[in-house]
mmCIF file of C-alpha atoms in Angstrom:
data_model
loop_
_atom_site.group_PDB
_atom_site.id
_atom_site.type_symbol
_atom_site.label_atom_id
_atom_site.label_comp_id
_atom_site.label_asym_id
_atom_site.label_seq_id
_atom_site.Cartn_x
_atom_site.Cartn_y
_atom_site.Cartn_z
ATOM 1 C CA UNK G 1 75.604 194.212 41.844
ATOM 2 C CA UNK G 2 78.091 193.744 38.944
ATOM 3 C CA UNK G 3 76.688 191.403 35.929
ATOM 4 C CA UNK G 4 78.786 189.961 33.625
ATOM 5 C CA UNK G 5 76.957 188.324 30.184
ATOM 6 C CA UNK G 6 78.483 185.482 28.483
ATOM 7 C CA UNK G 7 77.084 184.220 25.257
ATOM 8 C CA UNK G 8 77.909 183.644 21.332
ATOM 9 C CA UNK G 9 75.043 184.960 20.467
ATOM 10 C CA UNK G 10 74.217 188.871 20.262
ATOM 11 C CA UNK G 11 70.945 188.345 20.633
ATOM 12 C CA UNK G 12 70.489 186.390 23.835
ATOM 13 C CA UNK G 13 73.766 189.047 25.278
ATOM 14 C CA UNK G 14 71.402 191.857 24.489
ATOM 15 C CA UNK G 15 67.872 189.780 25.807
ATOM 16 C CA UNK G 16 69.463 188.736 28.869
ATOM 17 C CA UNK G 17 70.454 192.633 29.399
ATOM 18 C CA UNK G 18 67.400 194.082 28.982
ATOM 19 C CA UNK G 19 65.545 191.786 30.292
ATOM 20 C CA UNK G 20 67.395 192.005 33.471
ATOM 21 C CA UNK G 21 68.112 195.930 33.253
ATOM 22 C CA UNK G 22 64.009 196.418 33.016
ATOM 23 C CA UNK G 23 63.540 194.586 36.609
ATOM 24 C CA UNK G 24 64.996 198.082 37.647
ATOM 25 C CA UNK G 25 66.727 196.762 39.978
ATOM 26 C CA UNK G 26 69.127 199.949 40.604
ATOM 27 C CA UNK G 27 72.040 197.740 42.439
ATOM 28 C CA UNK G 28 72.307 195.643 38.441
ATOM 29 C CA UNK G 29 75.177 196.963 36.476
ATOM 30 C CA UNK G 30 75.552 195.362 33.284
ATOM 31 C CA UNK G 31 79.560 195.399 33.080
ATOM 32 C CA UNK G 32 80.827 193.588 30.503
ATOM 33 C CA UNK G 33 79.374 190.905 27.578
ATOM 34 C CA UNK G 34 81.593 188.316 26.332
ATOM 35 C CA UNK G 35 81.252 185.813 23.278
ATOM 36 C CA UNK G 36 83.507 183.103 24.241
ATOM 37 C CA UNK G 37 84.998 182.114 27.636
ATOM 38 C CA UNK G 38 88.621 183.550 26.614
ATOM 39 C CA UNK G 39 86.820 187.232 26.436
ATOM 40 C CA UNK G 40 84.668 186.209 28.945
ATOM 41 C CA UNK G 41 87.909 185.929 31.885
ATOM 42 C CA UNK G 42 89.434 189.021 30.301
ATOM 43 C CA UNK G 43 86.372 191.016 31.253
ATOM 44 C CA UNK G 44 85.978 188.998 35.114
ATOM 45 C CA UNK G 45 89.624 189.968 35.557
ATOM 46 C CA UNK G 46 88.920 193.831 34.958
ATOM 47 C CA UNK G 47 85.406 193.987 36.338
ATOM 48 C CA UNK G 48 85.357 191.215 39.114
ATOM 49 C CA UNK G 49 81.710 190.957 38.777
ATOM 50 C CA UNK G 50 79.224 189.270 41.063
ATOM 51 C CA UNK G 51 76.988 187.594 38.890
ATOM 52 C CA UNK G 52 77.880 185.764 35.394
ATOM 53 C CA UNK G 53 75.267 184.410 32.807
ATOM 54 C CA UNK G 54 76.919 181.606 31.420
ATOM 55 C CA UNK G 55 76.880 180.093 28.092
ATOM 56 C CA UNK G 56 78.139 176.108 27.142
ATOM 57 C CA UNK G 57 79.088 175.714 23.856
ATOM 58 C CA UNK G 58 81.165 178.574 22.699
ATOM 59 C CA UNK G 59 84.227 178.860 20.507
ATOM 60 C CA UNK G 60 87.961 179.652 22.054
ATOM 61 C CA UNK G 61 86.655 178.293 25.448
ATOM 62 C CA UNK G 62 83.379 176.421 26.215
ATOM 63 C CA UNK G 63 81.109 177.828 29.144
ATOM 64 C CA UNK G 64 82.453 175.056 31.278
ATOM 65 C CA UNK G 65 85.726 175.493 31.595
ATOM 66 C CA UNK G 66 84.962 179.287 31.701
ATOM 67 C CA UNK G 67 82.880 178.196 34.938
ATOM 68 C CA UNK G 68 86.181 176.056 36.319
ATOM 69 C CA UNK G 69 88.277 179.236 35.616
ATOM 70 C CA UNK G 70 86.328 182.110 37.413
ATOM 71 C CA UNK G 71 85.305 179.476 40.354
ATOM 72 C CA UNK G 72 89.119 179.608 40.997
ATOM 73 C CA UNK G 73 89.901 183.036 40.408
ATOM 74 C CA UNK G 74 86.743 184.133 42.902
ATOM 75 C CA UNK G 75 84.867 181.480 44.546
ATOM 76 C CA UNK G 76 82.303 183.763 46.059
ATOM 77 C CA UNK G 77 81.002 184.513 42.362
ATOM 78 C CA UNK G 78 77.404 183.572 41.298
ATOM 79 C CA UNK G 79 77.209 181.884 38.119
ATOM 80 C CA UNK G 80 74.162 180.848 36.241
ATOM 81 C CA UNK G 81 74.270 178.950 33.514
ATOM 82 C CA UNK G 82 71.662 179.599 30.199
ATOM 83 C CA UNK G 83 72.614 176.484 27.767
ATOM 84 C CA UNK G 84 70.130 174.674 25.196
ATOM 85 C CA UNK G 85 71.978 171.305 26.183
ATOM 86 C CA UNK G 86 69.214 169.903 27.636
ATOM 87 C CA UNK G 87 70.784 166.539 29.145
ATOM 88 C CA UNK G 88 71.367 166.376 32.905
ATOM 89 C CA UNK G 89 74.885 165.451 32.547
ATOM 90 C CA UNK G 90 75.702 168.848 30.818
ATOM 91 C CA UNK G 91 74.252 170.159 34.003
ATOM 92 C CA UNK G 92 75.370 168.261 36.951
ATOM 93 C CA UNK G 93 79.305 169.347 35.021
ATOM 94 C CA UNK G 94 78.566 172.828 35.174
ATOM 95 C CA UNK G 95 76.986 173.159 38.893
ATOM 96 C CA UNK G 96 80.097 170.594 39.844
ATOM 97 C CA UNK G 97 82.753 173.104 38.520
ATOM 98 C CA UNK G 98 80.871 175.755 40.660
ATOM 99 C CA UNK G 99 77.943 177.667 38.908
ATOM 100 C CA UNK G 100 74.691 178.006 41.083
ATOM 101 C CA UNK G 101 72.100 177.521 38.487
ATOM 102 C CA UNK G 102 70.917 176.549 35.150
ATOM 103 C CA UNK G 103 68.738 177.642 32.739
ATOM 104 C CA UNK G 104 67.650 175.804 29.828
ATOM 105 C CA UNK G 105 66.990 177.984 26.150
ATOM 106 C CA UNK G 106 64.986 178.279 25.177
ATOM 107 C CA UNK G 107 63.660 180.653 27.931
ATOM 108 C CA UNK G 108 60.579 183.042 28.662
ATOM 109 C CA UNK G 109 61.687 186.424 29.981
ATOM 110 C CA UNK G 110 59.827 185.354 33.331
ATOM 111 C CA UNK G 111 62.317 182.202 33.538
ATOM 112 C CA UNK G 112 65.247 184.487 33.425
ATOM 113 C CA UNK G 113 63.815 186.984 36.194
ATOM 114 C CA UNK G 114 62.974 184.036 38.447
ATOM 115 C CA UNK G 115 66.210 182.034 38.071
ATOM 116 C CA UNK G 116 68.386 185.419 38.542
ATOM 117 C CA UNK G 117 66.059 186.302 41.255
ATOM 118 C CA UNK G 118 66.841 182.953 43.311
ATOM 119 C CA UNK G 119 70.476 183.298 42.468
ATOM 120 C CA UNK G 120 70.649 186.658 43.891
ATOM 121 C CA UNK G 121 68.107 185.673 46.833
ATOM 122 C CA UNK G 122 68.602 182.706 47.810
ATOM 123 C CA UNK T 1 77.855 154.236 10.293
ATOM 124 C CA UNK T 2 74.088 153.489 10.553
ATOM 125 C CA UNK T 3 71.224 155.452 10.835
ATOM 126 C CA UNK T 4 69.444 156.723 13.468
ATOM 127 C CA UNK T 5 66.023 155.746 14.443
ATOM 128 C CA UNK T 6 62.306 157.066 15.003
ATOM 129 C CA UNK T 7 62.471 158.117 18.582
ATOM 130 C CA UNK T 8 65.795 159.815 18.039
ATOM 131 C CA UNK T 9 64.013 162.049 15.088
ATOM 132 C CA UNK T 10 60.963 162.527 17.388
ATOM 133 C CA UNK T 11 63.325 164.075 19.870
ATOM 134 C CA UNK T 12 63.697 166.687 17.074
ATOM 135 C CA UNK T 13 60.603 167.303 15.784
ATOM 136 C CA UNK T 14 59.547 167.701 19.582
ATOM 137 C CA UNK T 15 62.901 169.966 19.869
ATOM 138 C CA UNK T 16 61.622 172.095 16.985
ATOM 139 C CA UNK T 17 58.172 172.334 18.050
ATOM 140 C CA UNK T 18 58.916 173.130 21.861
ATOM 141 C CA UNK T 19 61.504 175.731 20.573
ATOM 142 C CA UNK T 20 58.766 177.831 18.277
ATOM 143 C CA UNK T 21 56.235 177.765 21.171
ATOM 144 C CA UNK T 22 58.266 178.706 24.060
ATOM 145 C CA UNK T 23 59.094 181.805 21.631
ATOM 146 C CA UNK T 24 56.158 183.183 19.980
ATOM 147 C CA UNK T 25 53.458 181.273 22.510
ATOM 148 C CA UNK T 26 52.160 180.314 19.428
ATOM 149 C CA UNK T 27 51.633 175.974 17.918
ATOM 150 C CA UNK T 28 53.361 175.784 14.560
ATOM 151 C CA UNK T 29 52.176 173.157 11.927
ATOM 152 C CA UNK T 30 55.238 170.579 10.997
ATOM 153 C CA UNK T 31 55.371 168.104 8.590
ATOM 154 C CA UNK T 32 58.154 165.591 8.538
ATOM 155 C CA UNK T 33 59.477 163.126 6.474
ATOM 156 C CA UNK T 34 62.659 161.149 5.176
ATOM 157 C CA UNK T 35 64.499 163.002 2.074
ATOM 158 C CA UNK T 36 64.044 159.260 0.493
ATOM 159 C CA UNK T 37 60.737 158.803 1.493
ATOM 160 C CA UNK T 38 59.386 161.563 -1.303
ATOM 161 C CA UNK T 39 56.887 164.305 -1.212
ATOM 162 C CA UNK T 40 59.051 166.942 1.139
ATOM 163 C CA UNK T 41 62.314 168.451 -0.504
ATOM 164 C CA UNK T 42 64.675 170.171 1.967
ATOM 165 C CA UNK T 43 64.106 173.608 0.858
ATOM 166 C CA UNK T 44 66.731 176.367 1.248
ATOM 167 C CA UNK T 45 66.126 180.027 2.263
ATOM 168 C CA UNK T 46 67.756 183.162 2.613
ATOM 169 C CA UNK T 47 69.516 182.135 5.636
ATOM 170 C CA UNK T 48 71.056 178.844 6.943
ATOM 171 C CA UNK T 49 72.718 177.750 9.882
ATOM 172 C CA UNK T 50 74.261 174.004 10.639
ATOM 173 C CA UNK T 51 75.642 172.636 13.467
ATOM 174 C CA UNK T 52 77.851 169.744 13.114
ATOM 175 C CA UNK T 53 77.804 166.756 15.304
ATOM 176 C CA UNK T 54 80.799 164.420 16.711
ATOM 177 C CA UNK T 55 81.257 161.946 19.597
ATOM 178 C CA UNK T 56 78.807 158.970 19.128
ATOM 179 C CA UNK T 57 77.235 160.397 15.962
ATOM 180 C CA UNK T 58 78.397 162.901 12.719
ATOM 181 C CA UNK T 59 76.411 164.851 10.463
ATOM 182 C CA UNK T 60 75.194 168.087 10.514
ATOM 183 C CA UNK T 61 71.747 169.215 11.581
ATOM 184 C CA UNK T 62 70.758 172.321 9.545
ATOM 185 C CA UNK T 63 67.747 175.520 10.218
ATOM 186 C CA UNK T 64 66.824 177.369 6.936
ATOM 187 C CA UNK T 65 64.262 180.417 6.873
ATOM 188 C CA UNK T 66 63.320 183.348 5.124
ATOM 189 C CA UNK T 67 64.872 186.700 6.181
ATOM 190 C CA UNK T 68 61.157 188.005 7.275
ATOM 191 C CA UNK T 69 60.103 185.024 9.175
ATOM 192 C CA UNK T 70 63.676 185.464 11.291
ATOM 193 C CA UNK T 71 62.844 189.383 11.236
ATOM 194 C CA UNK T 72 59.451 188.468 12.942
ATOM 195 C CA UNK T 73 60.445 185.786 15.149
ATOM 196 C CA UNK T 74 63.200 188.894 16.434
ATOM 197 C CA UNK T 75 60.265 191.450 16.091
ATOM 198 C CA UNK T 76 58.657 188.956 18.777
ATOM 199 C CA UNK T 77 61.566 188.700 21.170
ATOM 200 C CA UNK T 78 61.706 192.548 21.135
ATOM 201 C CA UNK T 79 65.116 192.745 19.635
ATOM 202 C CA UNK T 80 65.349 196.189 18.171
ATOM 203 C CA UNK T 81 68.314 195.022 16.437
ATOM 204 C CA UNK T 82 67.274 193.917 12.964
ATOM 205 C CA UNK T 83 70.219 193.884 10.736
ATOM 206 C CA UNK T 84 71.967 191.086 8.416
ATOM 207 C CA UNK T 85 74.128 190.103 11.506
ATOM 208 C CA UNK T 86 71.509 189.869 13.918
ATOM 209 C CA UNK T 87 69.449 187.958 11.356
ATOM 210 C CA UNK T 88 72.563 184.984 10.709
ATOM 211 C CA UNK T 89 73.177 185.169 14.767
ATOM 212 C CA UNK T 90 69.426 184.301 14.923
ATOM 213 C CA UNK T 91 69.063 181.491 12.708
ATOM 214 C CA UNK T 92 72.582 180.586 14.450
ATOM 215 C CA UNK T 93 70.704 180.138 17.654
ATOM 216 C CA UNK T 94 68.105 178.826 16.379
ATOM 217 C CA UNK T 95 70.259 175.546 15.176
ATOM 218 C CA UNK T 96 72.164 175.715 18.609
ATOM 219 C CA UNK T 97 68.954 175.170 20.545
ATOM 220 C CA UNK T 98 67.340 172.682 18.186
ATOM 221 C CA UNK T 99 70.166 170.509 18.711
ATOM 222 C CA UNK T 100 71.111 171.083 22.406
ATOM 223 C CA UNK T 101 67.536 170.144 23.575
ATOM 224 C CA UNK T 102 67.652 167.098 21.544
ATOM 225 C CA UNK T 103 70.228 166.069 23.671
ATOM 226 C CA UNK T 104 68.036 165.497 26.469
ATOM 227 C CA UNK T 105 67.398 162.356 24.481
ATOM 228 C CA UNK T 106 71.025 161.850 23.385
ATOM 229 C CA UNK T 107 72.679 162.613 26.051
ATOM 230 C CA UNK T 108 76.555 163.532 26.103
ATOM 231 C CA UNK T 109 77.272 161.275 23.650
ATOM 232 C CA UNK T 110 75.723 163.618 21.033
ATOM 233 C CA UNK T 111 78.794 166.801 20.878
ATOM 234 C CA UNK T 112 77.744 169.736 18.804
ATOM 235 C CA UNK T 113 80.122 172.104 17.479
ATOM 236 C CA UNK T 114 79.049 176.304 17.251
ATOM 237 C CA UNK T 115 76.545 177.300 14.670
ATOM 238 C CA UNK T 116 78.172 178.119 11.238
ATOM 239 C CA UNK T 117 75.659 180.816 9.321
ATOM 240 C CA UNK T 118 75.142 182.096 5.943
ATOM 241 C CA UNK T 119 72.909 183.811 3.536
ATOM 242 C CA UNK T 120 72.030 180.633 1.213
ATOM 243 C CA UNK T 121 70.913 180.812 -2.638
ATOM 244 C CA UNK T 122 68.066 178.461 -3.903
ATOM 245 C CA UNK T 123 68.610 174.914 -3.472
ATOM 246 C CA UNK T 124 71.866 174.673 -1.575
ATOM 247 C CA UNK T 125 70.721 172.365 1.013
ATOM 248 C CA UNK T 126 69.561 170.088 -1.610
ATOM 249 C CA UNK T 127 73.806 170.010 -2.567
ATOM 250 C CA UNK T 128 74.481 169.042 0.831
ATOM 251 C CA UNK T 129 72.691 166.902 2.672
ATOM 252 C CA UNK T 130 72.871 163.042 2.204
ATOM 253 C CA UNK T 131 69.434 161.016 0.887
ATOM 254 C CA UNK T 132 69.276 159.381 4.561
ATOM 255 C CA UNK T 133 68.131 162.768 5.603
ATOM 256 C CA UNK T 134 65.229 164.157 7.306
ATOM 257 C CA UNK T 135 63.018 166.825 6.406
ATOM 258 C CA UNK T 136 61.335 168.976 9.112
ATOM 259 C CA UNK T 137 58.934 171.512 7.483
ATOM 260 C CA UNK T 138 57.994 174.362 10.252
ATOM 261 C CA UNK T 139 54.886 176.699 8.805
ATOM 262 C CA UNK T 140 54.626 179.459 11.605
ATOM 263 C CA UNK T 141 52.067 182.557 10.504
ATOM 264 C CA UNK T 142 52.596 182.787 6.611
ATOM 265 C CA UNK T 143 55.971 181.684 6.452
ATOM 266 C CA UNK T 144 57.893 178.139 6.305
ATOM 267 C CA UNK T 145 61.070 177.265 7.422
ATOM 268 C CA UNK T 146 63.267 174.036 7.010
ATOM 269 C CA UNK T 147 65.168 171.848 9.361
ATOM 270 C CA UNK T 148 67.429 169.374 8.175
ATOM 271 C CA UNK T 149 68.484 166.368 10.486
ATOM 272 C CA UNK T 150 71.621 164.660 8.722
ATOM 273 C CA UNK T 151 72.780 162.380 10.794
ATOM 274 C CA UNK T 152 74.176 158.991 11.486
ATOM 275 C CA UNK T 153 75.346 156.813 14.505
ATOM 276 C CA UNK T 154 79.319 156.231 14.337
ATOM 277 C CA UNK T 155 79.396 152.346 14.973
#
């Protein structure tokens, strides 16, 4: 299973990573992590991955629109999105353009395993 | 403009709080208070980050700390990674989530922009934030960190 990471932040890109890379799960591949949504189709267009991580509010292109983008490029793709916008709006827009879940930041490590986990099993 | 009113600076004291627990399972002490009210001055540390608000409201909302405190907090989300960059990116994030989960009180109508960082000399915030401000002092372990809620409602 090919993971894509999208996130400003170096820190959550390299949590999410190893985080998810220590459930030693040997199908993960970790193939690309993007800071902004413009880097973030670059990388889906070489790697067509099957899951995305998914942050909202980055620069060049916001999480969202990212979403609306890879939705049309490959519908079958699992996205899940980790955002600190906490209001339900923020979230209906995101699952309505096509990502499967939602995380809210802050999150434990055991958050992340069990929202990738019911992504990837649902 | 006008300001903006108790419950709204709850939702960021709770923000703050919720934010420090969920990340070192640990309760921090806060004290709060308006900038005009006295007694708390918005102390600046060695790094700052600010997020700046549009839509319904403007302002900036800012997160200052010490460089060890952030090297801690990254020493308890087992980021190996402990460098200048990966210090601003943390108190970046920091700001980001601070103000994103106060928008479960806001709602849309609250837009924040990307974090801006930098490393801060003594008494910038003081500079920059308006007297209608409020002061969030975070003590977690030895250290003490600042959040700055500058803010108003755009009539």
């Amino acid at each position: 299973m090919k993971l894509l990471i999208v996130d400003d932040s170096a820190i959550i890109r390299s949590r999410i990573a190893r985080v998810l890379s220590d459930l030693r799960l040997n199908s993960i591949e970790v193939v690309g992590m993007a800071r902004n949504g413009m880097e973030a189709i670059a990388l889906f267009l070489q790697n067509t991955p099957d899951i995305v991580t998914m942050d909202i509010t980055m620069p060049e292109m916001d999480g969202v629109d990212c979403t609306e983008k890879m939705i049309s490029l490959s519908p079958e793709c699992n996205i899940l999105v980790i955002s600190a916008l906490s209001d339900k709006a923020t979230a209906l827009k995101a699952l309505k353009k096509g990502a499967r879940g939602f995380l809210y930041k802050p999150f434990t490590d055991e958050e992340l395993i069990a929202a990738f986990l019911e992504l990837t099993n649902p | 403009m006008s300001t903006i009113n108790e419950s709204d600076i709850q939702s960021f004291v709770e923000a703050v709080s919720a934010f420090f627990f969920q990340i070192t399972e640990e309760k921090v002490e806060i004290r709060s208070a308006y900038l005009t009210e006295g007694g708390i001055a918005p102390s600046t540390f060695d790094l700052t980050s600010y997020i700046t608000l549009s839509g319904e409201f403007s302002g900036r909302v800012y997160f200052s700390a010490p460089r060890v405190m952030v090297a801690h907090l990254l020493l308890v989300m087992q980021e190996p990674d402990r460098g200048d960059d990966r210090l601003l990116d943390a108190v970046g994030e920091i700001a980001n989530t601070i103000s994103g989960n106060a928008r479960k009180h806001f709602g849309e109508a609250m837009q924040i922009s990307v974090p801006v960082t930098q490393a801060t000399e003594h008494d910038w915030l003081q500079t920059v934030v308006s007297p209608h401000s409020y002061v969030i002092i975070v003590k977690w372990k030895q250290y003490r960190a600042s959040v700055v809620v500058d803010i108003q409602c755009v009539d």
